[in-house]
Each structure stands twice: as structure tokens, then as C-alpha cells.
Amino acid sequence: MAAYVRLNEAGLDPVSEPGPWEFLARQSQGAGFGELAHLLRMALWQAGHRTPELALNEAQYSLSQSEFDTARALLTEVFGETPDDATVRYALAQSLAPSDPEAALAAMGDTPAAGPDAQLLRIELLRELDRLKEATDETRAAVARFPDDPRFAVRAARIMESRNDWKAALGWWKTVTETAAGSARSQALWNLARLHLRLENEAEAVAAAARHLAAAPPLSEALATAQLMEQERLGLNLLADAAETARYGQHGAGAVAAVEWGRVARFLLGQGRIGLLAWLWRQNLPLGDLARAVLGGAAFSPDDLGQIGAGIVAAARLRSPDYLLPDVLAELRDHAPPAVAGAPVLLVNSTLAAGGAERQLVMLVRALLSSGLAKARLHVALFSVAGDRGHAHFLPELKQLGVTVHVLDRRAARAEATLPRTGRDFVAVLPTQLRSDVVALWPLVRALRPAVLHGWQDRSSLAAGVVGVLEHTPRVVMSARNMEPGKRAGLAARPSAALYRTLIDLPGVTLTANSEAGARDYEAWLGLEGGRCPVIRNAIEIERFPAPAKPPRRGRPKPRQVRILGCSGWRPTSGRCCG
């Protein structure tokens, strides 16, 4: 800074004497004084001294401050829209990536990325665009080019998971545990435990979880392992011990840094553990701005506050969104308006993968059209139709029916501030997945104002239920399938039973199932009286399964075994099931 002052005192202005200013900017940048280097470069820029080196360095500084529009403007003004230099193309791609991944990928060009960071960005852009086959090829090439960089093996594991290749994903995560250290190895061990649980390899999952905890991971990661393995008491003990260490101002291996408390707060909020978050706040821990904002808007009742003050075990029982539901119920119970004549019907599902529920959704669309519902009134919303993820199996068949298909934009939906004020505080404390789904669906429901909002399967049903009641949709259908979610995804992933019960207690909201056994299972899980969940059985398209033309048998028929199967679709040309 002293040199900067002397430049000004000596009368060496950047217009007539740019050399000393450029030299000082380079020296400041090299010494780690980024803010000073920025001030010097801006003085040169305003003086009209706009060299390629200055533009690139200033753009890189803007990127470090997340000022993406500024970086893009600097680069395009000096280098144009299609720069030749690989380093400039990488910087331009970085500036475009948050808002337009397609343009960012195009900016990088077809030539291989020069370094590992640029190669990593290229892979991330392909993943963002769901071009997973290309991302797989790029990642394999990067592993060969940069064998000592564990980030590429991590990306390979995540891509294999996205493509439902669990065996390959396990192999990559195992590779990371054997070749990486620190955070990368810790995360790989956690993911090994998670995948083994998914594949019902309980012994391997326990072993991986134990190795993860033995490596003394950060508190947020240890809590994630405790939750994954459904060890509630372990998680509470970890939190209580860390809070006690902080309370007495202790340092050393057991202390938790302020930045880690922020990660803990985000983890708890993402899991709906609002009571634990509030309990930690009472311990005067540095949980960060997000926790402060959420807790400031939380509608805690006197009973809730008493529960939080009673200790960590009692506070742990207070979960989102359960603690808000009485107030939400009171506000919304009498607000269901009558349907507007000619209003749309909106069906919502996660994907159109090769599954039974997805097949039934398409069949319902066909049946509604056959019954006289106009195509213009029928809309389908999907969270993903990524072909490389297997999410578009029935999409061509649906599009042939001519109805409007909406693919919910999850990147644009991250801006929760664009949502209406009504219910925003409620949405802010929802668990991560449900909050993301609600925010993605909400703008479409506000735009269409459907007469009927029909969610398929637990994930989409809950999002449709929440958005439907907050937007006073006249008719909301939550379509359950075979069995209550805890039996399919484990207790840790089970959605809130209280939220389900609150939604279906509201006027105009119905929970359905596709079988008697499924209906009774949901009723038992939710504590509902028998018959509360009506059964709508799966349809069968008889014309897809014509009887074989065989001559009648003579004599007494021989007993034979009959096997009844379900399939994702039928290929009339081959007469075979799609599998």
C-alpha cells in the first residue's frame, strides 16, 4: 500500500506512466495482495490501458469474488466472444457456467483442456447438462492424464451413480479410499457405506462407516454417518460433546472451528433438524448467517421453546416441518376455492424412467384424452428427463400424445427469494430435497393455476401437496404406490408422516394407492382409519397383449405354471417385454 501511495505522490499517473502501475500490480498479485492489485488494475483500466494481461488478471479476480458478469464483460471486450487462448477460454467458461452451462461448454472449445482445473470444469458442465456418456469418457481420459488428482476418480464415482451403475461406482469410491487422503478419502468412505446400504450389503456398510468415524472426520461428516447408519444417540452425543468443548473454550483436536459449525448448521437444516439447530444456537455457537435467518423466521410456539430448552434429547424431537404444521393447518383449512371452469390438470412426477408408476402416468394421460379432456388442458411436469440417467424411457410415448410437458428448471429454482411471501418461511425450513422440489414446482403452479394437481410417488406427491395447499389448488391428489417409504428407502430417508397427515386432512387433498396392500400399509404408517386411502388399481392395455393364435388343445389340458410379471412397456414388433 505504501508503494501505491508513493506512486500517487510522485505524480506518476496511470495515463502517462502505466509501467510502474503494471509492475506494482503484478508484484502485489504475486505477494497475495489481491485487493491492492485489483485497485491498481482498475486505475489502469479507467486510464484506457486495457492490455490482454490486465484484462485476464482482473477477470480472474472478479471470478474469485463471484462477480461473473463483470468477468465476462472484461474478457469479451478485450478478447472477443471466441478467444483463441486456452486460459482465456477457461476463464470465459467460468464466467458463463453459473447462468448458461451450454454456452460455457461451447466457450471451452473442442480441444482438450490444458490443466486439471479446466478439465474438471468441462466434466462438471457435461454433468450439469446431463450428458453423462460424454462426461464418462472425459473423466476416464482425465484419470489417465492426472492420475494423482483424486477429484477425477470422485467424479467418475458420481457419474456412475447417476447412470445407476452401482458396481462401477463402488469400485471408484474404493479407489479413492486407497489413493486419496484427507477430505476426499473421508467422503469416499461415507459414500461406500451409503452405497453398500443401498445394495443391502449391511456388513460392508458397517465396516465402511466404522472406518469413516475412526478417521476422525469433521463434525458435519460424522453426523452424516450417524444419520446414515440410523444411530441417533451417537449423533446427539457428538453434538453435545462438541458444544461442551466450545462452551469451555477448549482448543485442540476436539474443538470445532467456526466454519465447521456453519457446515453443521447447514447439514441440520437440510435434514429438517430445526430443534437441534435451535438448541445449538442457545449454546452461543457460531452457526452462521443462514441459521440466524432461518431461526429468526421460525414460528416456534411456547411449547416448542420449552422443548428446545429442556435439553438436546428433547430438542431433537422437534423436526421440520412438523413443528409448523398446526399453524399451517389453521391458516389453510378453509381456503380451498372452487375449481375454475376450463382450468388445467397438472400431473407431476420425478422422471419418466422405465418403471410402473411412470407407465401408469402415461396411461392416465391417454385415458384422460380418450374421455374427452382437451389436450390444451393437460400438462405434465417432470424434474428430469435426462436420457443418460435413464429418465426419459416413456418420454417419446408421452410426447406422441400431444400434451404439454414441462421440465422443471432446478438451476433457476434455487432463487427462493423469487417465491411469493406466503409460505416462504415454511419452505425455508423444509428438508433439502423437499425444499428444492417445492421451489422448482411452485412457479409453474402459480402460472397454470390448475384445477387438479396430481403428484406421483412420494417425492412428487409431497412437493405437489405442499405447493397445492399453499397455492389453494382446488383438488390435490397424492398418489402412493406399493408400500410406505421407510420400507423402501430406510428410516433415515423416510419423509415426515406428520406432513402427510396434515396435507391429507386439508379439504380437497386425497391420498391414493394402487393396491389394497399398499393402501393399508400407508394407513398403518400414518395412523389413519381403514379405508381412508382409496385404491386406484393399475390399468392394463389389453390390446398390447394379444392372445397367441394357437389351435385348441384336445383332451384334458395338462396343469401348467402361470407366471404374472410387470414390465416397463411392450414392444409390439418383437412381442417382448422391455424389461
Coordinates of C-alpha atoms in Angstrom, one line a residue:
M1 CA 0.0 0.0 0.0
A2 CA 2.9 2.3 0.7
A3 CA 4.2 1.9 -2.9
Y4 CA 0.7 2.7 -4.1
V5 CA 0.7 6.0 -2.1
R6 CA 4.2 6.9 -3.4
L7 CA 3.1 6.5 -7.0
N8 CA 0.4 9.0 -6.5
E9 CA 2.6 11.4 -4.5
A10 CA 5.3 11.2 -7.3
G11 CA 2.8 12.3 -9.9
L12 CA 3.2 9.0 -11.8
D13 CA -0.4 8.7 -13.1
P14 CA -1.5 5.6 -14.9
V15 CA -2.3 7.5 -18.1
S16 CA 1.2 8.8 -18.9
E17 CA 3.2 6.3 -16.8
P18 CA 1.4 2.9 -16.9
G19 CA 4.7 0.9 -16.5
P20 CA 5.2 1.3 -12.7
W21 CA 1.5 0.7 -12.1
E22 CA 1.6 -2.5 -14.1
F23 CA 4.7 -3.6 -12.3
L24 CA 3.2 -2.9 -8.8
A25 CA 0.0 -4.7 -9.8
R26 CA 2.0 -7.8 -10.8
Q27 CA 4.1 -7.7 -7.6
S28 CA 1.0 -7.2 -5.4
Q29 CA -0.7 -10.2 -7.1
G30 CA 2.3 -12.4 -6.6
A31 CA 2.6 -11.5 -2.9
G32 CA -1.0 -12.3 -2.3
F33 CA -2.4 -8.8 -2.0
G34 CA -5.3 -9.3 -4.4
E35 CA -7.3 -6.3 -3.3
L36 CA -4.4 -3.9 -3.9
A37 CA -3.6 -5.5 -7.2
H38 CA -7.3 -5.0 -8.2
L39 CA -7.2 -1.3 -7.3
L40 CA -4.1 -0.8 -9.4
R41 CA -5.6 -2.7 -12.4
M42 CA -8.8 -0.7 -12.2
A43 CA -6.8 2.6 -12.2
L44 CA -5.0 1.4 -15.4
W45 CA -8.3 0.2 -17.0
Q46 CA -10.0 3.6 -16.3
A47 CA -7.0 5.3 -17.8
G48 CA -7.6 3.4 -21.1
H49 CA -4.7 1.0 -20.6
R50 CA -6.6 -2.2 -21.4
T51 CA -4.0 -4.9 -22.2
P52 CA -4.7 -8.6 -22.5
E53 CA -2.7 -9.4 -19.4
L54 CA -4.6 -6.8 -17.3
A55 CA -8.0 -8.0 -18.6
L56 CA -7.3 -11.6 -17.8
N57 CA -5.9 -10.9 -14.3
E58 CA -8.8 -8.6 -13.5
A59 CA -11.3 -11.2 -14.8
Q60 CA -9.8 -13.9 -12.7
Y61 CA -10.1 -11.6 -9.6
S62 CA -13.7 -11.0 -10.5
L63 CA -14.3 -14.7 -10.7
S64 CA -12.8 -15.2 -7.2
Q65 CA -15.4 -12.7 -5.9
S66 CA -18.2 -14.4 -7.8
E67 CA -18.7 -11.4 -10.0
F68 CA -19.4 -13.4 -13.1
D69 CA -21.0 -10.7 -15.3
T70 CA -18.0 -8.4 -14.7
A71 CA -15.5 -11.1 -15.6
R72 CA -17.4 -11.9 -18.8
A73 CA -17.6 -8.3 -19.8
L74 CA -13.9 -7.8 -19.3
L75 CA -12.9 -10.8 -21.3
T76 CA -15.2 -10.3 -24.2
E77 CA -14.3 -6.6 -24.5
V78 CA -10.6 -7.5 -25.0
F79 CA -10.6 -11.0 -26.4
G80 CA -14.0 -11.2 -28.2
E81 CA -16.7 -13.8 -27.9
T82 CA -14.4 -16.7 -29.2
P83 CA -10.9 -16.2 -27.8
D84 CA -8.0 -18.3 -29.1
D85 CA -6.0 -18.6 -25.9
A86 CA -6.9 -21.7 -23.8
T87 CA -6.5 -19.9 -20.5
V88 CA -8.9 -17.1 -21.6
R89 CA -11.4 -19.7 -22.8
Y90 CA -11.3 -21.3 -19.4
A91 CA -11.9 -18.0 -17.6
L92 CA -14.8 -17.2 -20.0
A93 CA -16.3 -20.6 -19.4
Q94 CA -16.1 -20.0 -15.6
S95 CA -17.9 -16.7 -16.0
L96 CA -20.7 -18.4 -18.0
A97 CA -21.1 -21.6 -16.1
P98 CA -23.5 -20.4 -13.3
S99 CA -26.0 -19.0 -15.7
D100 CA -25.5 -20.8 -19.0
P101 CA -23.7 -24.2 -18.9
E102 CA -24.3 -24.8 -22.6
A103 CA -22.6 -21.6 -23.6
A104 CA -19.8 -22.2 -21.0
L105 CA -19.1 -25.6 -22.6
A106 CA -19.1 -24.1 -26.1
A107 CA -16.6 -21.4 -24.9
M108 CA -14.1 -24.1 -23.9
G109 CA -14.0 -25.4 -27.4
D110 CA -13.3 -28.9 -28.7
T111 CA -9.6 -29.0 -27.8
P112 CA -8.6 -30.8 -24.6
A113 CA -8.4 -28.6 -21.5
A114 CA -4.9 -27.5 -20.7
G115 CA -4.9 -28.3 -17.0
P116 CA -6.7 -30.3 -14.4
D117 CA -8.9 -27.4 -13.2
A118 CA -10.1 -26.7 -16.7
Q119 CA -10.7 -30.4 -17.4
L120 CA -12.7 -30.6 -14.1
L121 CA -14.9 -27.7 -15.2
R122 CA -15.5 -29.4 -18.6
I123 CA -16.7 -32.5 -16.8
E124 CA -18.9 -30.6 -14.4
L125 CA -20.6 -28.8 -17.3
L126 CA -21.3 -32.1 -19.0
R127 CA -22.8 -33.4 -15.8
E128 CA -24.9 -30.3 -15.4
L129 CA -26.2 -30.8 -18.9
D130 CA -26.9 -34.5 -18.2
R131 CA -24.5 -35.5 -21.0
L132 CA -23.3 -38.4 -18.8
K133 CA -21.8 -40.6 -21.5
E134 CA -19.6 -37.8 -22.7
A135 CA -18.7 -36.9 -19.1
T136 CA -17.7 -40.6 -18.5
D137 CA -15.3 -40.5 -21.5
E138 CA -13.8 -37.2 -20.4
T139 CA -13.4 -38.4 -16.8
R140 CA -11.6 -41.6 -17.8
A141 CA -9.3 -39.6 -20.0
A142 CA -8.6 -37.2 -17.1
V143 CA -7.9 -40.1 -14.7
A144 CA -5.2 -41.2 -17.2
R145 CA -3.8 -37.7 -17.6
F146 CA -3.9 -36.7 -14.0
P147 CA -3.5 -40.0 -12.0
D148 CA -2.5 -38.2 -8.8
D149 CA -5.6 -35.9 -8.7
P150 CA -8.4 -37.7 -6.7
R151 CA -11.0 -35.3 -7.9
F152 CA -11.4 -37.2 -11.2
A153 CA -12.0 -40.6 -9.5
V154 CA -14.6 -38.9 -7.3
R155 CA -16.3 -37.5 -10.4
A156 CA -16.2 -40.9 -12.0
A157 CA -17.9 -42.4 -9.0
R158 CA -20.7 -39.8 -9.0
I159 CA -21.3 -40.2 -12.7
M160 CA -21.6 -44.0 -12.4
E161 CA -24.2 -43.4 -9.6
S162 CA -26.1 -41.1 -11.9
R163 CA -26.1 -43.8 -14.5
N164 CA -27.3 -46.4 -11.9
D165 CA -24.1 -48.4 -12.3
W166 CA -23.7 -49.2 -8.6
K167 CA -20.9 -51.8 -9.1
A168 CA -18.7 -49.4 -11.0
A169 CA -19.5 -46.6 -8.6
L170 CA -18.4 -48.8 -5.7
G171 CA -15.2 -49.6 -7.5
W172 CA -14.4 -45.9 -8.0
W173 CA -15.2 -45.0 -4.4
K174 CA -12.9 -47.8 -3.2
T175 CA -10.2 -46.5 -5.5
V176 CA -10.5 -43.0 -3.8
T177 CA -10.2 -44.6 -0.3
E178 CA -7.0 -46.3 -1.4
T179 CA -5.3 -43.5 -3.2
A180 CA -6.5 -40.2 -1.6
A181 CA -6.1 -38.7 1.8
G182 CA -7.9 -36.1 3.9
S183 CA -11.4 -34.9 2.9
A184 CA -11.5 -36.9 -0.3
R185 CA -10.8 -40.2 1.5
S186 CA -13.3 -39.3 4.2
Q187 CA -16.1 -38.6 1.7
A188 CA -15.3 -41.7 -0.2
L189 CA -15.7 -43.9 2.9
W190 CA -19.0 -42.3 3.6
N191 CA -20.2 -43.0 0.1
L192 CA -19.0 -46.5 0.3
A193 CA -21.2 -47.0 3.4
R194 CA -24.1 -45.4 1.7
L195 CA -23.9 -47.5 -1.5
H196 CA -23.5 -50.7 0.4
L197 CA -26.6 -49.9 2.4
R198 CA -28.5 -49.2 -0.8
L199 CA -27.4 -52.6 -2.1
E200 CA -28.3 -54.2 1.3
N201 CA -24.6 -55.2 2.0
E202 CA -25.0 -54.5 5.7
A203 CA -21.7 -55.9 6.9
E204 CA -19.7 -53.9 4.3
A205 CA -21.7 -50.7 5.1
V206 CA -21.0 -51.0 8.8
A207 CA -17.3 -51.6 8.1
A208 CA -17.0 -48.5 5.9
A209 CA -18.9 -46.4 8.4
A210 CA -16.6 -47.5 11.2
R211 CA -13.5 -46.7 9.1
H212 CA -15.0 -43.3 8.4
L213 CA -15.6 -42.4 12.0
A214 CA -12.2 -43.9 13.0
A215 CA -10.5 -41.3 10.7
A216 CA -11.9 -38.5 12.9
P217 CA -13.8 -36.7 10.2
P218 CA -15.2 -33.1 10.6
L219 CA -18.2 -32.9 12.8
S220 CA -20.7 -32.4 10.0
E221 CA -19.4 -35.6 8.2
A222 CA -19.5 -37.6 11.4
L223 CA -23.1 -36.5 11.9
A224 CA -23.9 -37.6 8.4
T225 CA -22.5 -41.1 9.1
A226 CA -24.5 -41.3 12.3
Q227 CA -27.7 -40.5 10.4
L228 CA -26.9 -42.8 7.5
M229 CA -26.5 -45.7 9.9
E230 CA -29.6 -44.6 11.9
Q231 CA -27.6 -44.1 15.1
E232 CA -29.5 -41.2 16.6
R233 CA -27.9 -41.4 20.0
L234 CA -24.4 -41.3 18.5
G235 CA -25.2 -38.1 16.6
L236 CA -26.6 -36.5 19.7
N237 CA -23.5 -37.4 21.7
L238 CA -21.2 -36.0 19.0
L239 CA -23.1 -32.7 19.0
A240 CA -23.3 -32.5 22.8
D241 CA -19.6 -33.2 23.3
A242 CA -18.6 -30.6 20.6
A243 CA -20.9 -28.0 22.2
E244 CA -19.5 -28.6 25.6
T245 CA -15.9 -28.3 24.3
A246 CA -16.8 -25.0 22.7
R247 CA -18.6 -23.8 25.9
Y248 CA -15.5 -24.1 28.0
G249 CA -13.3 -22.5 25.4
Q250 CA -11.1 -25.6 24.9
H251 CA -8.8 -26.0 21.9
G252 CA -7.1 -28.8 20.2
A253 CA -8.3 -31.9 18.5
G254 CA -11.8 -31.8 20.0
A255 CA -12.5 -28.2 19.1
V256 CA -14.7 -27.3 16.2
A257 CA -13.8 -24.3 14.0
A258 CA -16.4 -21.6 13.3
V259 CA -16.5 -22.5 9.6
E260 CA -17.3 -26.1 10.6
W261 CA -20.2 -25.0 12.8
G262 CA -21.6 -23.3 9.8
R263 CA -21.4 -26.7 7.9
V264 CA -23.1 -28.4 10.8
A265 CA -25.9 -25.8 10.7
R266 CA -26.5 -26.4 7.0
F267 CA -26.5 -30.1 7.5
L268 CA -29.0 -30.0 10.3
L269 CA -31.2 -27.6 8.4
G270 CA -31.1 -29.8 5.3
Q271 CA -32.3 -32.8 7.4
G272 CA -35.1 -30.8 9.0
R273 CA -33.5 -30.9 12.4
I274 CA -34.8 -27.5 13.4
G275 CA -34.8 -28.4 17.1
L276 CA -31.2 -29.3 17.2
L277 CA -30.3 -26.2 15.3
A278 CA -32.2 -24.0 17.8
W279 CA -30.5 -25.9 20.7
L280 CA -27.1 -25.2 19.3
W281 CA -28.0 -21.5 18.8
R282 CA -28.8 -21.3 22.5
Q283 CA -25.2 -22.5 23.2
N284 CA -24.0 -19.3 21.5
L285 CA -22.2 -21.3 18.8
P286 CA -21.2 -19.5 15.5
L287 CA -23.7 -21.2 13.3
G288 CA -23.6 -18.5 10.6
D289 CA -25.9 -16.1 8.8
L290 CA -28.2 -18.8 7.3
A291 CA -29.0 -20.3 10.7
R292 CA -29.6 -16.8 12.1
A293 CA -32.0 -16.0 9.2
V294 CA -33.9 -19.3 9.4
L295 CA -34.3 -19.3 13.2
G296 CA -35.3 -15.6 13.1
G297 CA -38.2 -16.5 10.9
A298 CA -39.1 -19.8 12.6
A299 CA -42.6 -19.8 14.2
F300 CA -41.8 -21.5 17.5
S301 CA -44.7 -21.9 19.9
P302 CA -44.2 -21.7 23.7
D303 CA -44.3 -25.5 23.8
D304 CA -41.6 -25.7 21.1
L305 CA -39.4 -23.3 23.0
G306 CA -39.8 -25.3 26.2
Q307 CA -38.9 -28.4 24.4
I308 CA -35.7 -26.8 23.0
G309 CA -34.8 -25.6 26.5
A310 CA -35.3 -29.0 28.0
G311 CA -32.0 -30.3 26.6
I312 CA -30.6 -31.9 23.4
V313 CA -32.7 -35.1 23.6
A314 CA -36.0 -33.2 23.8
A315 CA -34.9 -30.6 21.2
A316 CA -34.0 -33.5 18.8
R317 CA -37.7 -34.5 18.7
L318 CA -38.6 -31.1 17.2
R319 CA -38.4 -31.6 13.5
S320 CA -39.3 -29.6 10.4
P321 CA -41.9 -29.3 9.1
D322 CA -43.8 -31.0 11.9
Y323 CA -43.4 -28.1 14.3
L324 CA -45.0 -25.6 11.8
L325 CA -48.0 -27.8 10.8
P326 CA -50.6 -26.7 13.4
D327 CA -50.2 -23.1 12.2
V328 CA -50.2 -24.0 8.6
L329 CA -53.3 -26.2 9.0
A330 CA -55.2 -23.4 10.8
E331 CA -54.4 -21.0 8.0
L332 CA -55.2 -23.2 5.1
R333 CA -58.1 -25.5 6.2
D334 CA -60.8 -23.2 4.9
H335 CA -59.1 -21.7 1.9
A336 CA -59.7 -24.3 -0.9
P337 CA -61.5 -22.3 -3.6
P338 CA -63.8 -23.9 -6.2
A339 CA -62.3 -25.0 -9.5
V340 CA -62.4 -22.6 -12.4
A341 CA -64.1 -23.9 -15.4
G342 CA -61.6 -25.0 -18.1
A343 CA -58.6 -24.8 -15.7
P344 CA -55.7 -27.1 -16.5
V345 CA -54.9 -30.5 -15.0
L346 CA -51.2 -30.9 -14.0
L347 CA -49.6 -34.3 -13.4
V348 CA -46.2 -34.2 -11.6
N349 CA -43.5 -37.0 -11.4
S350 CA -39.8 -37.1 -10.8
T351 CA -38.9 -38.7 -14.2
L352 CA -40.3 -40.9 -17.0
A353 CA -37.9 -43.8 -16.2
A354 CA -38.7 -47.4 -17.0
G355 CA -41.0 -48.0 -14.0
G356 CA -44.5 -49.0 -13.3
A357 CA -45.7 -45.6 -11.9
E358 CA -44.2 -43.8 -14.9
R359 CA -46.0 -46.2 -17.3
Q360 CA -49.3 -45.6 -15.4
L361 CA -48.9 -41.9 -15.7
V362 CA -48.7 -42.1 -19.5
M363 CA -51.7 -44.4 -19.5
L364 CA -53.7 -42.0 -17.4
V365 CA -52.8 -39.2 -19.8
R366 CA -54.1 -41.4 -22.7
A367 CA -57.2 -42.3 -20.8
L368 CA -58.0 -38.6 -19.9
L369 CA -57.6 -37.7 -23.5
S370 CA -59.9 -40.5 -24.6
S371 CA -62.5 -39.4 -22.1
G372 CA -62.7 -36.0 -23.8
L373 CA -60.3 -33.8 -21.8
A374 CA -58.7 -31.3 -24.3
K375 CA -55.0 -31.7 -24.9
A376 CA -54.5 -28.0 -24.2
R377 CA -55.8 -28.5 -20.6
L378 CA -53.5 -31.4 -19.8
H379 CA -49.9 -30.7 -18.6
V380 CA -47.2 -33.0 -17.2
A381 CA -44.3 -31.7 -15.1
L382 CA -41.1 -33.7 -14.6
F383 CA -38.0 -33.0 -12.5
S384 CA -35.7 -34.6 -15.0
V385 CA -35.8 -36.2 -18.5
A386 CA -32.1 -36.8 -18.8
G387 CA -31.6 -39.7 -21.2
D388 CA -28.2 -40.6 -19.9
R389 CA -29.6 -41.1 -16.5
G390 CA -32.4 -43.3 -17.8
H391 CA -35.1 -40.7 -17.0
A392 CA -36.7 -40.5 -20.5
H393 CA -37.9 -44.0 -21.2
F394 CA -41.5 -43.1 -21.7
L395 CA -40.9 -39.5 -22.9
P396 CA -41.4 -40.3 -26.6
E397 CA -44.6 -42.1 -25.9
L398 CA -45.9 -39.2 -23.8
K399 CA -44.9 -36.6 -26.4
Q400 CA -46.8 -38.5 -29.1
L401 CA -50.0 -37.8 -27.2
G402 CA -49.5 -34.1 -27.8
V403 CA -49.8 -32.8 -24.2
T404 CA -47.6 -30.0 -22.8
V405 CA -44.5 -31.3 -21.0
H406 CA -42.7 -29.1 -18.5
V407 CA -39.1 -29.9 -17.4
L408 CA -38.7 -28.1 -14.1
D409 CA -35.6 -25.8 -14.2
R410 CA -33.7 -26.7 -11.0
R411 CA -31.0 -24.1 -11.5
A412 CA -33.4 -21.2 -11.8
A413 CA -35.4 -22.6 -8.9
R414 CA -32.5 -22.1 -6.4
A415 CA -33.5 -18.4 -6.0
E416 CA -36.0 -18.8 -3.2
A417 CA -36.3 -15.0 -2.9
T418 CA -38.4 -15.0 -6.1
L419 CA -41.2 -17.0 -4.4
P420 CA -44.3 -15.3 -3.0
R421 CA -44.1 -14.2 0.6
T422 CA -46.9 -16.6 1.5
G423 CA -45.4 -19.7 2.9
R424 CA -41.8 -18.7 2.3
D425 CA -40.8 -19.1 5.9
F426 CA -42.4 -22.5 5.8
V427 CA -40.4 -23.6 2.7
A428 CA -37.2 -22.2 4.2
V429 CA -37.1 -24.9 6.9
L430 CA -38.1 -27.9 4.8
P431 CA -35.5 -30.6 4.4
T432 CA -33.2 -30.1 1.4
Q433 CA -34.8 -32.4 -1.2
L434 CA -38.3 -31.4 -0.5
R435 CA -37.4 -27.7 -0.3
S436 CA -35.7 -28.0 -3.7
D437 CA -38.7 -29.8 -5.3
V438 CA -41.2 -27.3 -3.9
V439 CA -39.2 -24.3 -5.1
A440 CA -38.9 -25.9 -8.6
L441 CA -42.6 -26.7 -8.9
W442 CA -44.1 -23.6 -7.3
P443 CA -43.6 -21.1 -10.2
L444 CA -45.3 -23.5 -12.7
V445 CA -48.3 -24.0 -10.4
R446 CA -48.7 -20.2 -9.9
A447 CA -48.6 -19.7 -13.7
L448 CA -51.0 -22.5 -14.6
R449 CA -53.5 -22.3 -11.7
P450 CA -54.6 -25.9 -12.2
A451 CA -57.9 -27.2 -11.2
V452 CA -56.2 -30.5 -10.3
L453 CA -52.6 -31.1 -9.2
H454 CA -51.7 -34.8 -9.2
G455 CA -48.3 -35.9 -7.7
W456 CA -47.0 -39.4 -8.4
Q457 CA -44.9 -41.3 -5.9
D458 CA -43.7 -39.9 -2.5
R459 CA -41.2 -37.3 -3.7
S460 CA -43.5 -35.7 -6.3
S461 CA -46.6 -36.2 -4.2
L462 CA -45.2 -34.3 -1.2
A463 CA -44.0 -31.4 -3.4
A464 CA -47.4 -31.3 -5.2
G465 CA -49.2 -31.4 -1.8
V466 CA -47.2 -28.6 -0.3
V467 CA -47.4 -26.3 -3.3
G468 CA -51.0 -27.2 -3.9
V469 CA -52.2 -26.2 -0.5
L470 CA -50.0 -23.1 -0.4
E471 CA -51.5 -22.0 -3.7
H472 CA -55.0 -23.1 -2.7
T473 CA -55.4 -25.6 -5.6
P474 CA -58.9 -26.9 -5.5
R475 CA -58.0 -30.6 -6.0
V476 CA -54.7 -32.2 -5.0
V477 CA -54.1 -36.0 -5.4
M478 CA -51.1 -37.6 -3.7
S479 CA -50.5 -40.9 -5.4
A480 CA -48.7 -43.5 -3.3
R481 CA -47.6 -46.8 -4.8
N482 CA -46.6 -50.1 -3.3
M483 CA -45.6 -49.6 0.3
E484 CA -44.8 -46.9 2.8
P485 CA -41.4 -45.1 2.1
G486 CA -39.5 -46.3 5.2
K487 CA -39.6 -49.9 3.8
R488 CA -38.1 -48.8 0.5
A489 CA -35.5 -46.2 1.5
G490 CA -34.7 -46.8 5.1
L491 CA -35.8 -44.8 8.2
A492 CA -33.3 -42.0 7.6
A493 CA -34.9 -41.2 4.2
R494 CA -38.5 -41.6 5.3
P495 CA -40.5 -38.3 4.8
S496 CA -42.5 -36.7 7.5
A497 CA -45.6 -38.7 8.5
A498 CA -47.0 -35.6 10.2
L499 CA -46.7 -33.7 6.9
Y500 CA -48.5 -36.4 5.0
R501 CA -51.3 -36.4 7.7
T502 CA -51.6 -32.7 7.7
L503 CA -51.9 -32.4 3.9
I504 CA -54.5 -35.1 3.5
D505 CA -56.5 -33.6 6.4
L506 CA -57.0 -30.5 4.3
P507 CA -60.1 -30.1 2.1
G508 CA -59.5 -31.1 -1.5
V509 CA -56.4 -33.3 -0.8
T510 CA -56.6 -37.1 -1.3
L511 CA -54.0 -39.8 -0.8
T512 CA -54.5 -42.8 -3.1
A513 CA -52.6 -46.1 -3.6
N514 CA -52.5 -48.7 -6.4
S515 CA -53.3 -51.8 -4.3
E516 CA -55.1 -52.8 -1.2
A517 CA -51.9 -53.9 0.5
G518 CA -50.2 -50.5 -0.3
A519 CA -53.2 -48.6 0.9
R520 CA -53.4 -50.5 4.2
D521 CA -49.6 -50.0 4.6
Y522 CA -49.8 -46.3 4.3
E523 CA -52.8 -46.1 6.6
A524 CA -50.9 -48.1 9.3
W525 CA -47.8 -45.8 8.9
L526 CA -49.9 -42.6 9.1
G527 CA -52.2 -43.9 11.8
L528 CA -55.3 -43.5 9.6
E529 CA -58.6 -45.3 9.9
G530 CA -59.1 -48.1 7.4
G531 CA -60.4 -47.1 4.0
R532 CA -59.0 -43.5 4.3
C533 CA -56.7 -44.2 1.4
P534 CA -58.7 -45.2 -1.7
V535 CA -57.3 -47.7 -4.1
I536 CA -57.0 -46.9 -7.8
R537 CA -55.7 -50.0 -9.5
N538 CA -53.2 -50.0 -12.3
A539 CA -54.6 -50.1 -15.8
I540 CA -53.8 -52.7 -18.3
E541 CA -53.8 -52.1 -22.1
I542 CA -55.3 -55.3 -23.3
E543 CA -54.5 -54.5 -27.0
R544 CA -50.8 -54.7 -26.2
F545 CA -51.0 -58.3 -25.1
P546 CA -53.0 -60.1 -27.8
A547 CA -53.7 -63.8 -27.2
P548 CA -51.5 -66.1 -29.3
A549 CA -53.2 -67.7 -32.2
K550 CA -52.9 -71.4 -31.3
P551 CA -55.2 -74.3 -32.2
P552 CA -57.3 -75.5 -29.3
R553 CA -55.9 -78.5 -27.3
R554 CA -57.6 -81.8 -27.5
G555 CA -58.2 -83.9 -24.5
R556 CA -57.6 -82.9 -20.9
P557 CA -55.2 -80.0 -20.5
K558 CA -52.1 -80.6 -18.6
P559 CA -51.6 -78.5 -15.4
R560 CA -49.1 -75.7 -16.0
Q561 CA -47.4 -73.0 -14.0
V562 CA -48.5 -69.4 -14.8
R563 CA -46.2 -66.5 -14.0
I564 CA -47.5 -63.0 -13.9
L565 CA -45.0 -60.2 -14.5
G566 CA -44.9 -56.5 -14.6
C567 CA -42.9 -54.6 -17.3
S568 CA -42.0 -51.1 -18.2
G569 CA -43.5 -51.4 -21.7
W570 CA -44.3 -53.8 -24.5
R571 CA -42.6 -54.0 -27.9
P572 CA -45.3 -55.0 -30.4
T573 CA -42.8 -55.6 -33.1
S574 CA -40.9 -58.2 -31.2
G575 CA -43.6 -59.4 -28.9
R576 CA -41.2 -59.0 -26.0
C577 CA -41.2 -57.1 -22.7
C578 CA -39.0 -54.0 -22.5
G579 CA -37.7 -55.2 -19.1

